Amino acid sequence: MKTIFDRSLIAALAVAAVALTGCDTTEVLHAHFNADSVGALPNPALPGPPEGDELWSTADGRTAMLSIVDSPLLSSKSMRFVNVPALQRLVGLTSTHIRSDAHRLYISWSGVMNPGSQPLDIFVGAPPDTERDLGLLIGGVRLHNGVVSVWMDNERIFRRESGPRGVLPIGNYTANTRHFVLITVDRSEHYNVRFIQGGRTWTSDNIRFLDIEAGATTRPTLYLEFPPAGGTQSSYDIDEVTIRAQIPAMRRG
């Protein structure tokens, strides 16, 4: 049975955003893994609503790298992403199409970082458009830097931005402890990060995009990646992934 922490918190934040901006939000991705079998690969066709969102990875059938687990810390079935040495480790969750006038995204999830020395890179950008693009991405060549770039390493959280400030710390996290992440993307040029764990909230606001063009995508994608350079076998559990798009409210006569 899932706890109400994730949905109640993100719902409250979304309601507050709508009230302040006079805009509506539409859920364009929701991954909760309830229908998947423990020990199996997650279903790439995420069950609706919404329809058309999807999950893809470089696991290629390897449950040692990607599988469904029954996580006591997340109180639910969750997806476990494992840093398996010598393999390319990349997972993407791609939303259904968003309206062209959507001007803000809310990306949220619950997670647990399990002990290990390998950092986890989290970025948001456009999905690979072709098999060639996907091959380049899997081959270790980034097509773009993404709109958002955050990573977790040795119980510290960092973010990247364009410009002279580059890489800066956000705060700290504790392994084997549940956390909640909310990323708000203003599609014009910047993003904000909220990282909540153990009653404490780490924040970083007005972070400039690494790639402005990626911010214009109509199918925003949340990527998780363990970098290709060595490291011990660490893993990350993730659940209740949502992407919401904010659009201007309809005028009523």
GROMACS .gro file of C-alpha atoms in nm:
model
  253
    1MET     CA    1   0.000   0.000   0.000
    2LYS     CA    2   0.140   0.338  -0.096
    3THR     CA    3   0.166   0.619   0.151
    4ILE     CA    4   0.000   0.953   0.069
    5PHE     CA    5   0.318   1.159   0.106
    6ASP     CA    6   0.407   1.186  -0.262
    7ARG     CA    7   0.068   1.260  -0.409
    8SER     CA    8  -0.050   1.490  -0.133
    9LEU     CA    9   0.268   1.701  -0.147
   10ILE     CA   10   0.286   1.737  -0.523
   11ALA     CA   11  -0.090   1.797  -0.543
   12ALA     CA   12  -0.063   2.079  -0.289
   13LEU     CA   13   0.227   2.234  -0.481
   14ALA     CA   14   0.043   2.208  -0.812
   15VAL     CA   15  -0.274   2.361  -0.667
   16ALA     CA   16  -0.072   2.648  -0.522
   17ALA     CA   17   0.096   2.708  -0.859
   18VAL     CA   18  -0.237   2.717  -1.038
   19ALA     CA   19  -0.382   2.956  -0.782
   20LEU     CA   20  -0.088   3.193  -0.813
   21THR     CA   21  -0.058   3.195  -1.190
   22GLY     CA   22  -0.412   3.148  -1.311
   23CYS     CA   23  -0.302   2.849  -1.518
   24ASP     CA   24  -0.406   2.484  -1.549
   25THR     CA   25  -0.180   2.179  -1.515
   26THR     CA   26  -0.209   1.857  -1.715
   27GLU     CA   27  -0.037   1.531  -1.619
   28VAL     CA   28   0.167   1.413  -1.918
   29LEU     CA   29   0.358   1.126  -1.748
   30HIS     CA   30   0.282   0.904  -1.451
   31ALA     CA   31   0.495   0.601  -1.360
   32HIS     CA   32   0.395   0.410  -1.046
   33PHE     CA   33   0.487   0.045  -1.139
   34ASN     CA   34   0.188  -0.104  -0.953
   35ALA     CA   35   0.096  -0.336  -1.240
   36ASP     CA   36   0.451  -0.470  -1.288
   37SER     CA   37   0.584  -0.798  -1.145
   38VAL     CA   38   0.857  -0.799  -0.880
   39GLY     CA   39   1.183  -0.923  -1.030
   40ALA     CA   40   1.082  -0.842  -1.388
   41LEU     CA   41   1.172  -0.555  -1.618
   42PRO     CA   42   0.932  -0.260  -1.599
   43ASN     CA   43   0.672  -0.235  -1.873
   44PRO     CA   44   0.798   0.017  -2.132
   45ALA     CA   45   0.438   0.121  -2.208
   46LEU     CA   46   0.344   0.301  -1.889
   47PRO     CA   47  -0.023   0.237  -1.799
   48GLY     CA   48  -0.254   0.535  -1.837
   49PRO     CA   49  -0.373   0.784  -1.772
   50PRO     CA   50  -0.214   0.959  -1.948
   51GLU     CA   51  -0.179   0.759  -2.269
   52GLY     CA   52   0.139   0.772  -2.477
   53ASP     CA   53   0.403   0.811  -2.205
   54GLU     CA   54   0.678   0.550  -2.212
   55LEU     CA   55   0.993   0.413  -2.050
   56TRP     CA   56   1.304   0.299  -2.232
   57SER     CA   57   1.649   0.186  -2.120
   58THR     CA   58   1.976   0.025  -2.222
   59ALA     CA   59   1.901  -0.279  -2.004
   60ASP     CA   60   1.834  -0.495  -2.314
   61GLY     CA   61   1.656  -0.758  -2.105
   62ARG     CA   62   1.903  -0.749  -1.818
   63THR     CA   63   1.710  -0.752  -1.490
   64ALA     CA   64   2.045  -0.722  -1.313
   65MET     CA   65   2.047  -0.360  -1.429
   66LEU     CA   66   1.677  -0.268  -1.424
   67SER     CA   67   1.397  -0.443  -1.238
   68ILE     CA   68   1.088  -0.402  -1.021
   69VAL     CA   69   1.142  -0.437  -0.646
   70ASP     CA   70   0.912  -0.428  -0.347
   71SER     CA   71   1.072  -0.138  -0.162
   72PRO     CA   72   0.991  -0.107   0.210
   73LEU     CA   73   1.138   0.245   0.217
   74LEU     CA   74   0.905   0.361  -0.061
   75SER     CA   75   0.611   0.150   0.068
   76SER     CA   76   0.541   0.024  -0.282
   77LYS     CA   77   0.661  -0.150  -0.595
   78SER     CA   78   0.941   0.062  -0.738
   79MET     CA   79   1.190   0.056  -1.023
   80ARG     CA   80   1.549  -0.026  -0.926
   81PHE     CA   81   1.826   0.106  -1.151
   82VAL     CA   82   2.163  -0.063  -1.086
   83ASN     CA   83   2.512   0.048  -1.180
   84VAL     CA   84   2.635  -0.274  -1.341
   85PRO     CA   85   3.005  -0.239  -1.431
   86ALA     CA   86   3.098  -0.260  -1.801
   87LEU     CA   87   2.743  -0.179  -1.918
   88GLN     CA   88   2.600   0.148  -2.046
   89ARG     CA   89   2.352   0.248  -1.773
   90LEU     CA   90   2.077   0.480  -1.899
   91VAL     CA   91   1.700   0.501  -1.837
   92GLY     CA   92   1.455   0.750  -1.987
   93LEU     CA   93   1.093   0.828  -1.898
   94THR     CA   94   0.931   1.020  -2.185
   95SER     CA   95   0.604   1.208  -2.153
   96THR     CA   96   0.318   1.215  -2.396
   97HIS     CA   97   0.307   1.522  -2.622
   98ILE     CA   98   0.252   1.854  -2.448
   99ARG     CA   99   0.081   2.160  -2.592
  100SER     CA  100   0.305   2.411  -2.765
  101ASP     CA  101   0.187   2.687  -2.532
  102ALA     CA  102   0.285   2.497  -2.216
  103HIS     CA  103   0.523   2.731  -2.037
  104ARG     CA  104   0.613   2.543  -1.720
  105LEU     CA  105   0.685   2.180  -1.623
  106TYR     CA  106   0.663   2.015  -1.280
  107ILE     CA  107   0.874   1.697  -1.258
  108SER     CA  108   0.858   1.497  -0.935
  109TRP     CA  109   0.940   1.158  -0.789
  110SER     CA  110   1.028   0.968  -0.473
  111GLY     CA  111   1.360   0.789  -0.451
  112VAL     CA  112   1.615   0.607  -0.239
  113MET     CA  113   1.987   0.612  -0.315
  114ASN     CA  114   2.141   0.285  -0.203
  115PRO     CA  115   2.504   0.287  -0.081
  116GLY     CA  116   2.777   0.289  -0.344
  117SER     CA  117   3.056   0.509  -0.477
  118GLN     CA  118   2.917   0.574  -0.826
  119PRO     CA  119   2.736   0.908  -0.879
  120LEU     CA  120   2.390   0.921  -1.036
  121ASP     CA  121   2.331   1.181  -1.308
  122ILE     CA  122   1.972   1.310  -1.347
  123PHE     CA  123   1.887   1.529  -1.644
  124VAL     CA  124   1.580   1.648  -1.833
  125GLY     CA  125   1.572   1.711  -2.204
  126ALA     CA  126   1.427   1.601  -2.535
  127PRO     CA  127   1.385   1.232  -2.620
  128PRO     CA  128   1.600   1.069  -2.888
  129ASP     CA  129   1.409   1.123  -3.214
  130THR     CA  130   1.556   0.840  -3.417
  131GLU     CA  131   1.730   0.506  -3.369
  132ARG     CA  132   2.053   0.677  -3.472
  133ASP     CA  133   2.004   0.944  -3.205
  134LEU     CA  134   1.937   0.675  -2.946
  135GLY     CA  135   2.250   0.490  -3.058
  136LEU     CA  136   2.458   0.805  -3.014
  137LEU     CA  137   2.313   0.862  -2.669
  138ILE     CA  138   2.373   0.502  -2.565
  139GLY     CA  139   2.721   0.521  -2.710
  140GLY     CA  140   2.810   0.791  -2.463
  141VAL     CA  141   2.778   1.094  -2.689
  142ARG     CA  142   2.522   1.339  -2.554
  143LEU     CA  143   2.305   1.493  -2.826
  144HIS     CA  144   2.254   1.789  -2.596
  145ASN     CA  145   2.329   1.874  -2.235
  146GLY     CA  146   1.963   1.883  -2.141
  147VAL     CA  147   1.759   2.156  -1.982
  148VAL     CA  148   1.818   2.032  -1.627
  149SER     CA  149   2.125   1.861  -1.488
  150VAL     CA  150   2.141   1.743  -1.126
  151TRP     CA  151   2.352   1.466  -0.979
  152MET     CA  152   2.391   1.280  -0.651
  153ASP     CA  153   2.736   1.179  -0.537
  154ASN     CA  154   2.879   1.069  -0.200
  155GLU     CA  155   2.574   1.203  -0.009
  156ARG     CA  156   2.589   1.544  -0.176
  157ILE     CA  157   2.356   1.697  -0.438
  158PHE     CA  158   2.486   1.921  -0.717
  159ARG     CA  159   2.344   2.104  -1.017
  160ARG     CA  160   2.488   2.243  -1.338
  161GLU     CA  161   2.397   2.561  -1.524
  162SER     CA  162   2.527   2.759  -1.818
  163GLY     CA  163   2.746   3.058  -1.752
  164PRO     CA  164   3.038   3.125  -1.517
  165ARG     CA  165   2.888   2.961  -1.206
  166GLY     CA  166   2.878   2.617  -1.371
  167VAL     CA  167   2.858   2.347  -1.102
  168LEU     CA  168   2.730   2.433  -0.755
  169PRO     CA  169   2.615   2.223  -0.456
  170ILE     CA  170   2.248   2.214  -0.357
  171GLY     CA  171   2.275   2.024  -0.028
  172ASN     CA  172   2.320   1.680   0.125
  173TYR     CA  173   2.128   1.353   0.120
  174THR     CA  174   2.137   1.036   0.330
  175ALA     CA  175   2.165   0.696   0.160
  176ASN     CA  176   1.905   0.429   0.240
  177THR     CA  177   1.655   0.702   0.331
  178ARG     CA  178   1.355   0.811   0.129
  179HIS     CA  179   1.361   1.151  -0.041
  180PHE     CA  180   1.129   1.353  -0.263
  181VAL     CA  181   1.238   1.569  -0.557
  182LEU     CA  182   1.044   1.844  -0.733
  183ILE     CA  183   1.196   2.020  -1.034
  184THR     CA  184   1.009   2.319  -1.178
  185VAL     CA  185   1.111   2.411  -1.532
  186ASP     CA  186   1.028   2.753  -1.672
  187ARG     CA  187   1.054   2.671  -2.041
  188SER     CA  188   1.196   3.013  -2.126
  189GLU     CA  189   1.537   2.978  -1.958
  190HIS     CA  190   1.567   2.844  -1.603
  191TYR     CA  191   1.470   2.574  -1.353
  192ASN     CA  192   1.431   2.530  -0.975
  193VAL     CA  193   1.506   2.226  -0.759
  194ARG     CA  194   1.345   2.113  -0.432
  195PHE     CA  195   1.500   1.814  -0.254
  196ILE     CA  196   1.312   1.700   0.058
  197GLN     CA  197   1.436   1.441   0.304
  198GLY     CA  198   1.382   1.384   0.674
  199GLY     CA  199   1.185   1.703   0.726
  200ARG     CA  200   1.450   1.922   0.561
  201THR     CA  201   1.421   2.094   0.223
  202TRP     CA  202   1.720   2.184   0.008
  203THR     CA  203   1.645   2.442  -0.263
  204SER     CA  204   1.820   2.596  -0.561
  205ASP     CA  205   1.637   2.852  -0.776
  206ASN     CA  206   1.676   3.036  -1.108
  207ILE     CA  207   1.929   2.790  -1.253
  208ARG     CA  208   1.999   2.871  -1.617
  209PHE     CA  209   1.942   2.601  -1.882
  210LEU     CA  210   2.240   2.421  -2.028
  211ASP     CA  211   2.060   2.387  -2.362
  212ILE     CA  212   1.786   2.638  -2.450
  213GLU     CA  213   1.675   2.438  -2.756
  214ALA     CA  214   1.608   2.130  -2.543
  215GLY     CA  215   1.363   2.337  -2.340
  216ALA     CA  216   1.135   2.363  -2.643
  217THR     CA  217   1.072   1.987  -2.669
  218THR     CA  218   0.712   1.873  -2.685
  219ARG     CA  219   0.798   1.541  -2.514
  220PRO     CA  220   1.008   1.618  -2.204
  221THR     CA  221   1.213   1.322  -2.083
  222LEU     CA  222   1.356   1.246  -1.739
  223TYR     CA  223   1.687   1.061  -1.770
  224LEU     CA  224   1.879   0.863  -1.507
  225GLU     CA  225   2.237   0.768  -1.585
  226PHE     CA  226   2.527   0.605  -1.407
  227PRO     CA  227   2.840   0.742  -1.580
  228PRO     CA  228   3.047   0.487  -1.775
  229ALA     CA  229   3.364   0.518  -1.566
  230GLY     CA  230   3.400   0.222  -1.326
  231GLY     CA  231   3.273   0.245  -0.970
  232THR     CA  232   3.115  -0.003  -0.736
  233GLN     CA  233   2.766  -0.145  -0.779
  234SER     CA  234   2.538   0.124  -0.641
  235SER     CA  235   2.166   0.148  -0.720
  236TYR     CA  236   1.871   0.386  -0.712
  237ASP     CA  237   1.506   0.307  -0.640
  238ILE     CA  238   1.246   0.541  -0.793
  239ASP     CA  239   0.866   0.557  -0.777
  240GLU     CA  240   0.567   0.787  -0.837
  241VAL     CA  241   0.732   0.973  -1.123
  242THR     CA  242   0.512   1.248  -1.263
  243ILE     CA  243   0.553   1.521  -1.520
  244ARG     CA  244   0.290   1.794  -1.532
  245ALA     CA  245   0.267   2.067  -1.795
  246GLN     CA  246   0.123   2.407  -1.709
  247ILE     CA  247  -0.079   2.586  -1.973
  248PRO     CA  248  -0.268   2.917  -1.976
  249ALA     CA  249  -0.617   2.889  -1.827
  250MET     CA  250  -0.906   2.908  -2.072
  251ARG     CA  251  -1.089   3.238  -2.065
  252ARG     CA  252  -1.448   3.210  -1.955
  253GLY     CA  253  -1.709   3.445  -2.087
   0.00000   0.00000   0.00000
